């Protein structure tokens, strides 16, 4: 049981670590255009992201996929920027009119990229175990729990701004996406220069 909590807590910390806030920024822009009314879509988006994340960790741990971490570190902010731009382009659309198929596919793909960014560290901490499958699953559960915490926070803020402060849905999406873009552009530039 202690091994479960170790990897579960690692998953929680991976998402909730303020020093590695790229995961949080991605979740913010991923769900900025949704509300509690569409919680099922949000849940599936978050879960699809986790599945993509775990798939890439699995492939990296078992050396099926080998990647250049410098490129992955560059691509992670690209995924955040692309999601924020997608939000801004679709900000006027009604909540249930977004192209959900495209969103699910891109979220899975972006999850794969984000997972590859953590693969080296995960390989190192799981190297002493006989099988990596169970720690990977425990880690995934921690990630999912942490993502749900972040998403609930974003949805709550969305509700407060839109329903209590009377900010329009469109303005909420545009402002949140613009803030995230402002945070991510310097990181993107720095990672590009490191290529």
XYZ file of C-alpha atoms in Angstrom:
195
model
C 0.000 0.000 0.000
C 2.886 2.388 0.715
C 4.125 1.930 -2.867
C 0.666 2.932 -4.128
C 0.750 6.152 -2.094
C 4.304 6.880 -3.216
C 3.447 6.817 -6.924
C -0.020 8.322 -6.408
C 1.565 11.247 -4.536
C 4.182 11.574 -7.277
C 1.362 11.942 -9.805
C -0.330 14.563 -7.636
C 2.894 16.519 -7.225
C 3.707 16.249 -10.925
C 0.592 18.260 -11.764
C 0.337 20.503 -8.706
C 4.014 21.510 -8.549
C 4.125 25.297 -8.949
C 7.685 25.071 -10.251
C 6.455 22.977 -13.181
C 3.307 24.941 -13.899
C 3.102 24.032 -17.585
C 0.671 21.230 -16.744
C -1.579 23.641 -14.853
C -1.449 26.199 -17.678
C -2.464 23.539 -20.176
C -5.404 22.456 -18.008
C -6.510 26.071 -17.568
C -6.723 26.725 -21.304
C -8.104 23.252 -21.973
C -11.206 23.856 -19.847
C -11.526 27.656 -19.983
C -14.354 27.431 -22.506
C -16.380 24.917 -20.484
C -18.649 25.112 -17.452
C -20.115 22.801 -14.834
C -23.012 22.159 -17.246
C -20.666 20.280 -19.578
C -18.798 18.389 -16.860
C -18.914 15.117 -18.817
C -16.966 16.632 -21.736
C -14.493 18.155 -19.296
C -14.061 14.833 -17.499
C -13.402 13.044 -20.789
C -10.939 15.706 -21.932
C -8.969 15.404 -18.703
C -9.050 11.603 -18.836
C -7.986 11.535 -22.490
C -5.074 13.805 -21.585
C -4.081 11.396 -18.781
C -4.310 8.398 -21.129
C -2.057 10.154 -23.668
C 0.331 11.107 -20.880
C 0.505 7.518 -19.601
C 0.816 6.024 -23.084
C 3.923 8.077 -23.794
C 5.399 7.230 -20.378
C 4.752 3.539 -21.049
C 6.371 3.727 -24.494
C 9.365 5.643 -23.129
C 9.881 3.432 -20.066
C 9.874 0.287 -22.202
C 12.186 2.021 -24.729
C 9.695 1.705 -27.574
C 9.969 5.453 -28.164
C 13.127 7.459 -27.579
C 12.938 11.237 -27.820
C 15.144 14.255 -27.615
C 14.059 15.983 -24.388
C 15.057 19.396 -25.728
C 12.462 19.073 -28.487
C 9.838 17.838 -26.036
C 10.519 20.802 -23.733
C 9.965 23.065 -26.749
C 6.769 21.290 -27.832
C 5.090 21.442 -24.409
C 4.604 25.242 -24.498
C 3.594 24.916 -28.164
C 0.682 22.706 -27.053
C -0.359 25.290 -24.481
C -0.126 28.119 -27.006
C -2.085 26.140 -29.615
C -4.868 25.382 -27.111
C -5.063 29.028 -26.024
C -5.241 30.204 -29.652
C -7.945 27.588 -30.353
C -9.923 29.063 -27.438
C -9.562 32.593 -28.741
C -10.668 31.628 -32.245
C -13.716 29.793 -30.885
C -14.568 32.163 -28.017
C -17.756 33.378 -29.731
C -19.100 29.867 -30.300
C -21.585 28.392 -27.887
C -20.154 25.942 -25.387
C -21.645 22.867 -27.020
C -20.744 23.943 -30.574
C -16.965 23.379 -30.315
C -15.472 20.696 -32.546
C -15.247 18.078 -29.793
C -13.662 15.401 -32.014
C -10.756 17.679 -32.876
C -10.447 18.712 -29.241
C -10.345 15.073 -28.029
C -7.741 14.096 -30.636
C -5.494 17.096 -29.991
C -5.822 16.616 -26.212
C -4.650 12.985 -26.512
C -1.761 14.057 -28.744
C -0.805 16.868 -26.366
C -0.981 14.393 -23.463
C 1.554 12.224 -25.288
C 3.902 15.205 -25.658
C 3.540 16.205 -21.990
C 4.150 12.613 -20.878
C 7.363 12.424 -22.879
C 8.573 15.474 -20.973
C 8.375 13.507 -17.727
C 9.591 10.143 -19.042
C 13.269 10.474 -18.063
C 12.417 11.313 -14.462
C 9.804 8.563 -14.229
C 12.254 5.985 -15.635
C 14.743 6.988 -12.967
C 12.340 6.675 -10.010
C 10.753 3.445 -11.255
C 14.060 1.780 -12.148
C 14.220 -0.302 -8.948
C 10.854 -2.023 -9.456
C 10.310 -5.408 -11.087
C 7.436 -4.219 -13.233
C 6.766 -0.616 -14.152
C 3.127 -1.181 -15.109
C 1.665 -0.935 -11.593
C 3.674 2.181 -10.595
C 2.638 3.733 -13.918
C -1.024 3.052 -13.172
C -0.679 4.428 -9.628
C 1.074 7.505 -11.007
C -1.742 7.948 -13.557
C -4.351 7.883 -10.780
C -2.427 10.623 -8.954
C -2.274 12.696 -12.138
C -5.994 12.248 -12.746
C -6.856 13.270 -9.171
C -4.640 16.372 -9.368
C -6.056 17.348 -12.751
C -9.592 17.097 -11.380
C -8.579 19.441 -8.543
C -7.181 22.000 -11.010
C -10.166 21.687 -13.343
C -12.657 22.133 -10.492
C -10.780 25.294 -9.505
C -10.919 26.655 -13.059
C -14.622 25.800 -13.418
C -15.371 27.426 -10.069
C -13.542 30.613 -11.074
C -15.345 30.548 -14.410
C -18.679 30.258 -12.638
C -17.865 33.114 -10.240
C -16.615 35.477 -12.941
C -19.440 34.740 -15.349
C -22.367 34.421 -12.953
C -21.428 36.619 -10.004
C -19.333 39.324 -11.691
C -21.314 39.143 -14.956
C -18.274 38.718 -17.203
C -19.380 37.304 -20.545
C -18.263 33.806 -21.463
C -16.457 35.198 -24.501
C -14.529 37.752 -22.413
C -13.644 35.104 -19.813
C -12.193 32.824 -22.489
C -10.306 35.649 -24.212
C -8.804 37.043 -21.002
C -7.781 33.656 -19.565
C -6.295 32.556 -22.887
C -4.440 35.871 -23.284
C -2.995 35.617 -19.754
C -1.771 32.078 -20.423
C -0.286 33.177 -23.768
C 1.519 36.012 -21.975
C 2.995 33.524 -19.496
C 3.920 30.882 -22.062
C 5.530 33.029 -24.802
C 8.752 33.753 -22.851
C 9.034 30.046 -21.967
C 8.491 29.131 -25.601
C 11.172 31.597 -26.694
C 13.633 30.279 -24.102
C 12.999 26.653 -25.117
C 13.289 27.550 -28.808
C 16.674 29.166 -28.231
C 17.804 26.008 -26.387
C 17.175 23.827 -29.484
